[in-house]
Amino acid sequence: ATGKCSGKYHELLLQLQRQADLMQNPSTLLDPYIHLQGLHSPILKGSCMERLGDFPSEDVLWRLSRQDFLWTLNTTLGLFLRMLSALQQDLPKAAQQQAEMNIRGLGNNIHCMAQLLRGSSDPEAAEPTRPGPGPTPPPPSLPMLPLDTFKRKLRICEFLQGYHRFMRRAGQVLRGWGERQGRNRRHSPLRGLQRA
Amino acid sequence: SEPLPLTPESLSVSINSAKQCLHLQWTVHNLDYHQELKMVFEIQISRFKASDVIWTGNYSTTVTQNQVLHWSWESELPLECAIHFVRMRTMVDDARIPVPRFWSNWSSWKKADAQNSLGDHPLYVFPKDKLVEEGSDVTICYISRNHQDNISCYLEDVLTFGKQLDQSVWAFELKNISFLRKTGTNFYCQGQGVPEGVVLFVSKVLEEPKNFSCETRDLKTLTCTWDPGDDTGLIQLPSYTLFESFSRKKTLCKHRNRCDWQVTQDSQEMYNFTLVAENYFRKRSVSILFNLIHGVHPVAPYNLFPKNVSATNATMTWKVHSIGNNSALLCQLQLLGEGKVIQQHNISIRVNGEYLLSELEPDTEYMARVRCAYADHFWKWSELISQNFTTAEAAPSEAPDVW
């Protein structure tokens, strides 16, 4: 991460939320990929679902402390960045480069927020957004891509779908931070579920 | 005693799924050692059941004792979609052997089963990742392990209807396939589970290179250029190779529309170039006879400057890149006033150019420009270079009126 950090929590949190919202939008990466690979028919689009295990689940994210959440977000996106460069031949160039820039931009703000939280005396910083022992999830592994081109096309589609869904989940958790800070009440798990 | 019947022996069949080819290999026994006979082999190929013969053909060749014979057959149907059976028989077809001549017995059927490597997936579609040329026909097939499954197949998003070949095998004949996109055309089938499919990589037909010509700018390097035509649409580009028949040399071109050829000291003046474009499906070639001296296109001159500019004269100097052993260059110097050419001079030079422009108007802005061509054989002018200059003011005609 590079560049100067803003010391204002709300400003940083708002920026993180906006970036997550941008990156959860399939038009930034998945849709251009689907168009490039010709997967736009209802059947093929319909089979392009996120595969469990590609990205940390919602439940896991809610249970992490903020530091662990930031670490998981950063680690997951770092792996995704590596995958993006491995998929250069398969992805539309412009969309791939834009996604990389988005991820690097988010990475900078994650670094600043983590730094801010480390310096903060706020007890909640160490607490999970959702009560209960939050396991630090193992970093997701990169999917093995099939040799057969048709299967490869679909598998990459699932993976990109997962990326956007993961960013949506991350955005929801970040909004959970914002609401909690505002009401200064312990975050009730049901609230987390209602938003899912 | 009656000569022993000549029979095809040790017939073996191997499968090349990617090329959808069956490769046959066999020998002929009972030939005398020194004997070399012209023989004809009748080959039969069946599908699904040995009794279902789908192809019969003859192959003629000259055979010697213990020679291993080879022959290949390309299937329009992906080999994974059906078990194939092959048998053959033979007959002498040699004028030295009196008639009547008789067919040998058939060899036993040899099985070619590409399905034994398949797993137990409910649905398979073939051929995987096939390369096809635009306009050709392609047969796609699926194998469904679950016979009750109601399976629909699509070419991109168009429902496509096929023909049932066997209880679990359907085939789809796609006619006159067209290029859609570089990432391939999708054909897929949907049963109960996730769609299974294949990607057809359709290549546009490789075009013959057009406007193939060569030139040299310095008599050291020849540059041939051409119009390659449309990109064939595949990630793997066609190769372009330049052959020269007099020297029997060749070079693989780094670009798809130009190629450099080094002119060596001892090299000839006349070149017979053949440019060969090649991709997986085709070879296209064009040829030209090229005389090195007739194709000199000099590099533009440089450092065009006015020297000793007076009210009515200016000496223009310029430099040229030497060609060969300072061969002569014909340079054309033009003088423009108000955008119109008002003087034009042809000057033969070897290294540096110099020319006196006269009859100029005082205190007037002019442009000089120069280009050069190869004097031994004019072919093309070099690019033009230009330089503006202004003549000096005229000296007063009478002494100043000083009182």
XYZ file of C-alpha atoms in Angstrom:
599
model
C 0.000 0.000 0.000
C 1.282 3.421 -0.830
C 0.232 7.054 -0.395
C -0.741 9.130 2.652
C -3.486 7.797 4.962
C -6.485 9.823 6.061
C -6.752 9.787 9.812
C -10.528 10.142 9.794
C -12.355 6.873 10.504
C -15.662 7.817 8.883
C -14.020 9.203 5.793
C -12.012 6.006 5.339
C -14.967 3.772 6.063
C -17.114 5.625 3.524
C -14.381 5.241 0.915
C -14.088 1.504 1.619
C -17.859 1.105 1.314
C -17.935 2.959 -1.993
C -15.107 0.904 -3.412
C -16.781 -2.327 -2.347
C -20.008 -1.184 -3.973
C -18.196 -0.442 -7.211
C -16.380 -3.770 -7.224
C -19.469 -5.854 -6.522
C -20.998 -4.644 -9.770
C -20.736 -7.440 -12.409
C -20.571 -4.862 -15.188
C -16.996 -4.084 -14.110
C -15.589 -7.541 -14.896
C -18.002 -10.479 -15.171
C -20.277 -9.033 -17.837
C -17.430 -8.050 -20.207
C -15.983 -11.554 -19.693
C -19.317 -13.203 -20.482
C -19.566 -11.131 -23.633
C -15.998 -11.887 -24.734
C -16.453 -15.637 -24.230
C -19.958 -15.843 -25.654
C -21.565 -17.117 -22.450
C -24.543 -14.781 -22.672
C -27.184 -17.419 -23.461
C -29.663 -17.990 -20.603
C -28.449 -21.541 -20.005
C -24.784 -20.660 -19.801
C -25.391 -17.498 -17.803
C -27.634 -19.494 -15.537
C -24.891 -21.996 -14.830
C -22.418 -19.247 -13.957
C -22.936 -19.397 -10.180
C -20.435 -18.718 -7.428
C -18.789 -21.911 -6.268
C -18.630 -22.464 -2.516
C -15.129 -22.165 -1.190
C -13.829 -19.833 -3.862
C -14.279 -16.864 -1.494
C -14.928 -16.494 2.258
C -18.628 -16.859 3.104
C -20.812 -14.163 4.579
C -21.010 -15.942 7.904
C -17.233 -16.036 8.194
C -16.896 -12.338 7.369
C -19.452 -11.271 9.954
C -17.658 -13.217 12.691
C -14.255 -11.647 12.136
C -12.779 -8.859 14.223
C -12.251 -5.741 12.161
C -8.537 -6.364 11.935
C -9.106 -9.967 10.870
C -11.753 -8.817 8.406
C -9.344 -6.332 6.853
C -6.629 -9.006 6.744
C -9.012 -11.506 5.082
C -10.224 -8.913 2.591
C -6.674 -7.934 1.714
C -5.390 -11.515 1.452
C -8.333 -12.668 -0.635
C -8.018 -9.794 -3.063
C -4.271 -10.331 -3.264
C -4.900 -13.895 -4.396
C -7.578 -12.730 -6.798
C -5.097 -10.246 -8.270
C -2.696 -13.111 -8.943
C -5.476 -15.057 -10.615
C -6.354 -12.086 -12.789
C -2.867 -11.975 -14.212
C -2.937 -15.725 -14.803
C -6.184 -15.287 -16.748
C -4.935 -12.547 -19.055
C -5.628 -14.582 -22.191
C -9.214 -15.178 -21.103
C -10.242 -11.748 -19.861
C -11.085 -8.544 -21.728
C -7.999 -6.368 -21.306
C -9.681 -3.116 -20.280
C -11.910 -4.757 -17.684
C -9.007 -6.713 -16.259
C -6.839 -3.609 -15.904
C -9.709 -1.667 -14.307
C -10.328 -4.495 -11.825
C -6.631 -4.510 -10.909
C -6.696 -0.755 -10.301
C -9.838 -1.095 -8.171
C -8.219 -3.805 -6.073
C -5.021 -1.842 -5.572
C -7.027 1.231 -4.606
C -9.010 -0.761 -2.076
C -5.781 -2.274 -0.772
C -4.448 1.179 0.026
C -7.532 2.055 2.053
C -7.480 -1.304 3.825
C -3.911 -0.546 4.876
C -4.919 2.895 6.164
C -7.931 1.556 8.067
C -5.879 -1.222 9.640
C -3.296 1.358 10.687
C -6.054 3.594 12.100
C -7.604 0.742 14.056
C -4.259 -0.351 15.439
C -3.776 3.121 16.834
C -7.353 3.326 18.160
C -8.256 2.618 21.819
C -11.803 1.649 20.740
C -12.480 -1.809 22.254
C -14.844 -2.593 19.492
C -11.966 -2.521 17.016
C -10.885 -5.912 18.334
C -14.384 -7.293 18.551
C -16.053 -9.150 15.713
C -18.911 -7.414 13.942
C -20.944 -10.438 14.871
C -20.404 -12.076 18.312
C -18.929 -15.516 18.530
C -15.477 -16.883 17.943
C -14.531 -15.758 14.517
C -12.105 -18.232 12.954
C -9.495 -16.555 10.842
C -10.377 -18.322 7.590
C -7.539 -19.968 5.726
C -6.698 -17.916 2.631
C -8.865 -19.223 -0.235
C -6.802 -21.225 -2.724
C -6.754 -20.414 -6.430
C -9.088 -22.707 -8.376
C -7.572 -25.401 -10.604
C -8.669 -24.577 -14.139
C -9.778 -27.438 -16.418
C -7.889 -28.050 -19.663
C -11.057 -28.371 -21.719
C -11.804 -24.864 -22.962
C -15.558 -25.044 -22.473
C -15.229 -26.170 -18.870
C -12.518 -23.561 -18.351
C -14.810 -20.820 -19.633
C -17.537 -21.813 -17.177
C -15.143 -22.268 -14.266
C -13.673 -18.780 -14.744
C -17.215 -17.432 -14.985
C -18.049 -19.004 -11.618
C -14.874 -17.562 -10.139
C -15.572 -14.010 -11.360
C -19.141 -14.314 -10.120
C -17.691 -15.269 -6.745
C -15.472 -12.187 -6.729
C -18.402 -9.838 -7.222
C -20.515 -11.676 -4.595
C -17.603 -11.547 -2.150
C -17.293 -7.791 -2.650
C -21.013 -7.427 -1.999
C -20.639 -9.345 1.263
C -17.633 -7.236 2.228
C -19.640 -4.077 1.505
C -22.439 -5.284 3.762
C -20.007 -5.925 6.632
C -18.446 -2.490 6.144
C -21.889 -0.929 6.327
C -22.360 -2.951 9.510
C -19.337 -1.164 10.931
C -20.763 2.198 10.019
C -24.180 1.529 11.580
C -22.660 0.120 14.764
C -20.353 3.049 15.229
C -23.301 5.395 14.804
C -25.537 3.689 17.403
C -22.646 2.556 19.624
C -24.608 -0.673 20.384
C -23.299 -4.207 20.164
C -24.010 -5.518 16.751
C -26.836 -8.093 16.874
C -26.202 -11.102 14.719
C -29.829 -11.144 13.493
C -29.277 -7.695 12.012
C -26.370 -9.147 10.125
C -28.588 -11.944 8.784
C -31.505 -9.645 7.928
C -29.216 -7.780 5.630
C -27.983 -10.981 3.859
C 3.210 -76.046 -55.723
C 0.490 -73.410 -55.498
C 1.930 -70.086 -54.229
C 0.834 -69.304 -50.682
C -2.025 -66.708 -50.597
C -0.812 -63.225 -49.717
C -2.709 -61.998 -46.684
C -2.533 -58.816 -44.616
C -1.135 -59.719 -41.212
C -0.516 -58.060 -37.810
C -3.106 -55.391 -38.480
C -3.086 -52.842 -35.655
C -5.238 -49.740 -35.263
C -4.322 -46.689 -33.197
C -6.489 -43.670 -32.425
C -5.633 -39.967 -32.770
C -8.646 -38.326 -31.170
C -7.457 -34.771 -31.748
C -7.228 -35.348 -35.501
C -10.153 -37.795 -35.429
C -7.961 -40.292 -37.274
C -7.545 -44.032 -37.164
C -3.992 -45.095 -38.029
C -3.644 -48.589 -39.527
C -0.411 -50.555 -39.649
C 0.113 -54.050 -41.107
C 2.425 -56.301 -43.042
C 1.984 -58.835 -45.840
C 3.296 -62.330 -45.332
C 4.314 -65.002 -47.865
C 6.090 -62.607 -50.194
C 9.370 -63.898 -51.532
C 12.397 -62.114 -50.256
C 13.347 -60.221 -53.408
C 9.785 -59.799 -54.513
C 8.202 -56.342 -54.850
C 4.579 -56.504 -55.810
C 1.905 -53.958 -56.568
C -1.050 -54.814 -54.361
C -4.460 -53.362 -53.622
C -5.977 -53.454 -50.138
C -9.716 -53.215 -49.583
C -10.406 -51.637 -46.177
C -13.738 -51.689 -44.335
C -14.625 -49.562 -41.333
C -17.657 -50.192 -39.128
C -19.168 -48.195 -36.302
C -20.881 -49.338 -33.112
C -21.193 -52.905 -34.457
C -18.821 -54.722 -36.785
C -21.760 -55.469 -39.019
C -22.527 -51.785 -39.496
C -20.009 -50.970 -42.217
C -19.908 -47.218 -42.790
C -16.910 -46.935 -45.093
C -15.185 -49.093 -47.687
C -12.211 -48.085 -49.790
C -9.151 -49.325 -51.637
C -5.533 -48.516 -51.051
C -2.934 -49.474 -53.663
C 0.776 -49.612 -53.044
C 3.927 -51.574 -53.823
C 4.813 -54.079 -51.145
C 8.021 -55.888 -50.224
C 8.660 -58.686 -47.787
C 8.101 -57.683 -44.127
C 7.503 -54.088 -45.067
C 5.269 -52.342 -42.505
C 2.471 -50.566 -44.312
C 0.636 -47.477 -42.973
C -2.649 -45.901 -43.815
C -4.914 -43.360 -42.064
C -8.595 -42.695 -42.114
C -10.221 -39.479 -40.888
C -13.592 -39.816 -39.221
C -16.142 -37.028 -39.499
C -17.556 -38.236 -36.197
C -15.391 -37.708 -33.112
C -13.837 -41.075 -32.330
C -14.851 -40.825 -28.697
C -18.480 -41.139 -29.706
C -18.367 -44.590 -31.223
C -16.432 -47.806 -31.149
C -14.940 -48.429 -34.594
C -13.959 -51.716 -36.233
C -11.481 -52.192 -39.081
C -10.691 -55.121 -41.341
C -8.994 -55.547 -44.705
C -8.192 -57.961 -47.442
C -5.753 -57.797 -50.308
C -5.204 -58.802 -53.915
C -2.168 -58.682 -56.134
C -2.527 -55.890 -58.652
C 0.660 -56.430 -60.581
C 0.761 -56.831 -64.371
C 3.524 -59.438 -63.994
C 1.121 -61.783 -62.230
C -1.283 -63.552 -64.566
C -5.005 -63.315 -64.105
C -7.287 -64.409 -62.583
C -6.342 -62.892 -59.319
C -8.259 -63.478 -56.118
C -8.934 -61.523 -52.990
C -7.356 -62.847 -49.834
C -9.487 -63.651 -46.829
C -10.583 -60.751 -44.707
C -8.412 -60.037 -41.716
C -10.205 -60.293 -38.402
C -11.991 -57.139 -37.218
C -9.766 -54.862 -35.165
C -11.533 -52.722 -32.563
C -10.729 -49.014 -31.985
C -12.419 -47.972 -28.749
C -11.777 -44.362 -27.696
C -14.550 -44.580 -25.131
C -12.682 -46.781 -22.687
C -10.787 -43.736 -21.384
C -13.979 -41.864 -20.546
C -15.063 -41.604 -16.916
C -18.560 -42.082 -15.556
C -19.771 -38.563 -16.109
C -23.470 -38.482 -17.074
C -22.874 -36.420 -20.203
C -19.960 -35.981 -22.583
C -19.705 -33.738 -25.632
C -17.035 -34.037 -28.308
C -14.781 -32.964 -30.017
C -12.976 -30.872 -27.433
C -11.358 -27.610 -28.587
C -11.561 -28.440 -32.303
C -9.947 -26.145 -34.855
C -12.168 -25.706 -37.924
C -12.034 -23.523 -40.977
C -14.843 -21.121 -41.704
C -17.299 -22.572 -44.199
C -16.560 -26.198 -43.334
C -18.949 -28.734 -41.800
C -18.433 -30.089 -38.308
C -19.997 -33.060 -36.565
C -20.479 -32.787 -32.835
C -21.716 -35.636 -30.690
C -22.720 -36.292 -27.140
C -22.740 -39.444 -25.075
C -25.388 -39.589 -22.375
C -25.000 -42.244 -19.711
C -28.479 -41.534 -18.364
C -30.898 -42.613 -21.145
C -33.958 -41.048 -19.486
C -32.250 -37.671 -19.524
C -33.994 -35.167 -21.761
C -31.043 -33.381 -23.357
C -31.177 -30.187 -25.423
C -28.224 -28.884 -27.362
C -27.429 -25.391 -28.515
C -25.080 -23.738 -30.939
C -24.446 -20.501 -29.052
C -28.027 -19.822 -28.042
C -29.793 -21.568 -30.911
C -31.485 -24.878 -30.156
C -30.003 -27.478 -32.450
C -31.413 -30.836 -33.488
C -29.336 -33.937 -34.085
C -29.568 -37.551 -35.115
C -29.504 -40.509 -32.745
C -26.671 -42.849 -33.714
C -26.919 -45.266 -30.874
C -28.815 -45.718 -27.647
C -26.694 -43.122 -25.833
C -25.069 -41.245 -28.710
C -26.433 -38.308 -30.674
C -24.676 -36.444 -33.476
C -25.162 -32.899 -34.729
C -23.954 -31.941 -38.169
C -23.170 -28.219 -38.274
C -22.990 -27.014 -41.854
C -20.916 -24.143 -43.195
C -19.681 -23.016 -39.773
C -18.930 -19.312 -39.547
C -16.452 -17.307 -37.530
C -17.980 -15.658 -34.476
C -15.228 -14.591 -32.140
C -11.597 -15.255 -31.301
C -12.537 -17.032 -28.079
C -14.427 -19.647 -30.022
C -17.966 -20.726 -30.823
C -19.778 -22.501 -27.992
C -21.798 -25.675 -28.532
C -23.324 -27.141 -25.403
C -25.903 -29.601 -24.202
C -28.066 -29.359 -21.143
C -29.349 -32.418 -19.334
C -30.081 -32.592 -15.634
C -26.890 -31.035 -14.361
C -24.449 -28.335 -15.425
C -24.266 -27.828 -19.200
C -21.564 -29.797 -20.956
C -20.085 -28.478 -24.140
C -17.252 -27.798 -26.489
C -15.610 -24.756 -27.993
C -15.036 -24.704 -31.750
C -12.146 -22.489 -32.763
C -13.203 -21.248 -36.192
C -10.476 -19.853 -38.400
C -11.252 -17.544 -41.281
C -9.886 -18.828 -44.558
C -6.249 -17.811 -44.906
C -5.996 -15.313 -47.755
C -3.335 -15.191 -50.402
C -0.957 -12.300 -49.658
C -1.613 -9.354 -51.989
C 0.584 -6.542 -53.321
C 3.726 -8.522 -52.617
C 6.714 -6.315 -53.437
C 10.278 -5.765 -52.304
C 12.621 -2.796 -52.159
C 15.925 -1.806 -50.629
C 16.866 1.496 -49.089
C 20.563 0.873 -48.807
C 21.494 -2.178 -50.953
C 22.246 -3.949 -47.633
C 18.781 -4.967 -46.512
C 15.857 -5.925 -48.686
C 12.392 -5.340 -47.266
C 9.461 -7.221 -48.727
C 5.955 -6.086 -47.889
C 2.492 -7.432 -48.614
C -1.133 -7.140 -47.627
C -1.930 -10.246 -45.509
C -5.661 -9.731 -45.818
C -8.082 -10.345 -42.979
C -6.791 -11.635 -39.657
C -7.821 -15.308 -39.508
C -9.350 -14.738 -36.107
C -7.354 -17.356 -34.236
C -5.080 -16.578 -31.321
C -2.371 -18.515 -33.169
C -1.413 -16.372 -36.174
C -0.384 -17.835 -39.547
C 3.342 -18.016 -40.260
C 4.978 -16.191 -43.173
C 8.180 -17.556 -44.698
C 10.247 -15.991 -47.462
C 12.048 -18.390 -49.809
C 14.642 -17.347 -52.401
C 15.121 -20.017 -55.014
C 18.449 -18.952 -56.571
C 20.289 -18.983 -53.247
C 17.939 -21.657 -51.828
C 17.758 -19.662 -48.637
C 14.716 -18.892 -46.552
C 13.760 -16.747 -43.581
C 10.815 -16.918 -41.166
C 9.238 -13.451 -41.102
C 8.740 -11.731 -37.742
C 5.774 -9.661 -38.982
C 2.593 -10.611 -40.783
C 3.000 -7.910 -43.426
C 6.737 -7.400 -43.915
C 10.002 -9.249 -43.942
C 13.655 -8.235 -44.074
C 16.252 -10.077 -46.176
C 19.961 -9.473 -45.730
C 21.870 -8.730 -48.934
C 25.291 -10.320 -48.601
C 28.434 -9.153 -50.351
C 28.462 -12.115 -52.730
C 24.765 -12.082 -53.220
C 23.128 -11.918 -56.564
C 21.342 -9.073 -58.300
C 18.287 -11.122 -59.341
C 16.021 -12.682 -56.674
C 13.196 -15.164 -57.134
C 11.189 -14.668 -53.956
C 8.283 -16.870 -52.893
C 6.287 -15.790 -49.890
C 4.458 -18.677 -48.177
C 1.638 -17.967 -45.714
C 0.687 -21.029 -43.684
C -1.765 -21.909 -40.981
C -3.201 -25.152 -39.673
C -5.429 -25.567 -42.711
C -3.766 -24.024 -45.704
C -0.691 -22.794 -47.421
C -0.863 -19.763 -49.699
C 2.076 -18.543 -51.748
C 2.960 -15.717 -54.113
C 6.156 -15.191 -56.045
C 8.004 -12.338 -57.674
C 11.216 -11.930 -59.600
C 13.094 -8.978 -58.146
C 16.123 -7.134 -59.438
C 17.964 -5.506 -56.560
C 19.099 -2.549 -58.664
C 15.590 -1.925 -59.913
C 14.172 -1.671 -56.417
C 16.280 0.983 -54.751
C 14.203 3.436 -52.758
C 16.730 5.800 -51.126
C 16.311 7.091 -47.594
C 15.397 10.791 -47.478
C 18.321 13.263 -47.680
C 19.016 15.339 -44.559
C 20.576 18.586 -43.286
C 19.114 20.758 -46.044
C 20.439 24.255 -45.281
C 20.786 27.553 -47.167
C 24.344 28.913 -47.342
C 25.539 32.333 -48.524
C 22.074 33.793 -48.866
C 22.131 37.128 -50.633
C 19.329 39.334 -51.940
C 19.032 37.346 -55.175
C 20.999 34.096 -54.619
C 21.163 31.238 -52.124
C 23.323 28.139 -52.096
C 21.437 25.077 -50.799
C 23.452 22.231 -49.255
C 22.223 18.821 -48.170
C 23.501 15.350 -47.273
C 22.470 11.866 -48.388
C 22.902 8.390 -46.937
C 25.393 6.553 -49.106
C 24.084 3.586 -51.123
C 26.377 0.763 -52.112
C 29.856 2.175 -52.842
C 28.670 5.780 -52.920
C 26.512 5.083 -55.934
C 25.232 8.143 -57.743
C 21.944 9.678 -56.633
C 19.755 11.907 -58.742
C 18.376 14.657 -56.501
C 15.554 17.006 -57.426
C 15.751 20.418 -55.757
C 12.617 22.531 -55.880
C 12.166 26.191 -54.923
C 8.741 27.252 -53.791
C 7.475 30.804 -53.485
C 4.056 31.395 -51.977
C 3.462 27.653 -52.095
C 4.130 27.280 -55.796
C 7.133 25.569 -57.385
C 8.984 28.290 -59.192
C 12.269 26.494 -59.871
C 13.178 22.815 -60.175
C 16.662 21.430 -60.711
C 17.925 17.833 -61.100
C 21.377 17.340 -59.638
C 23.452 14.138 -59.654
C 25.488 13.675 -56.490
C 27.251 10.947 -54.517
C 27.734 12.204 -50.971
C 26.871 15.840 -50.359
C 24.601 18.042 -52.404
C 25.126 21.707 -53.180
C 23.293 23.992 -55.624
C 23.152 27.720 -56.256
C 19.649 29.081 -56.559
C 19.669 32.391 -58.415
C 17.232 35.023 -59.760
C 15.571 35.298 -56.336
C 13.634 38.315 -55.115
C 15.186 40.295 -52.268
C 13.705 40.156 -48.807
C 11.391 37.301 -49.806
C 10.499 34.113 -47.999
C 11.096 30.895 -49.930
C 10.966 27.176 -49.268
C 13.505 24.789 -50.710
C 12.808 21.052 -50.769
C 14.788 18.103 -52.055
C 14.324 14.387 -52.738
C 16.597 11.841 -54.325
C 16.409 8.689 -56.412
C 18.869 5.960 -57.373
C 20.617 7.233 -60.479
C 21.590 3.843 -61.979
C 17.946 2.842 -62.194
C 15.217 5.265 -61.223
C 12.456 3.561 -59.326
C 11.100 5.691 -56.503
C 11.855 9.126 -55.110
C 12.914 9.244 -51.492
C 10.732 11.199 -49.095
C 11.001 14.992 -49.447
C 12.693 17.262 -46.908
C 12.249 21.053 -46.909
C 13.763 24.194 -45.442
C 12.468 27.802 -45.373
C 14.740 30.771 -45.883
C 14.437 34.504 -46.590
C 16.630 36.425 -49.018
C 18.485 39.474 -47.792
C 17.199 42.984 -48.402
C 18.493 44.632 -51.535
C 21.342 47.211 -51.076
C 20.077 50.803 -51.689
C 20.612 51.809 -55.417
C 21.806 55.427 -54.629
C 23.798 56.928 -51.819
C 21.691 58.165 -48.923
C 20.597 61.808 -49.149
C 22.838 63.251 -46.458
C 22.870 67.007 -46.165
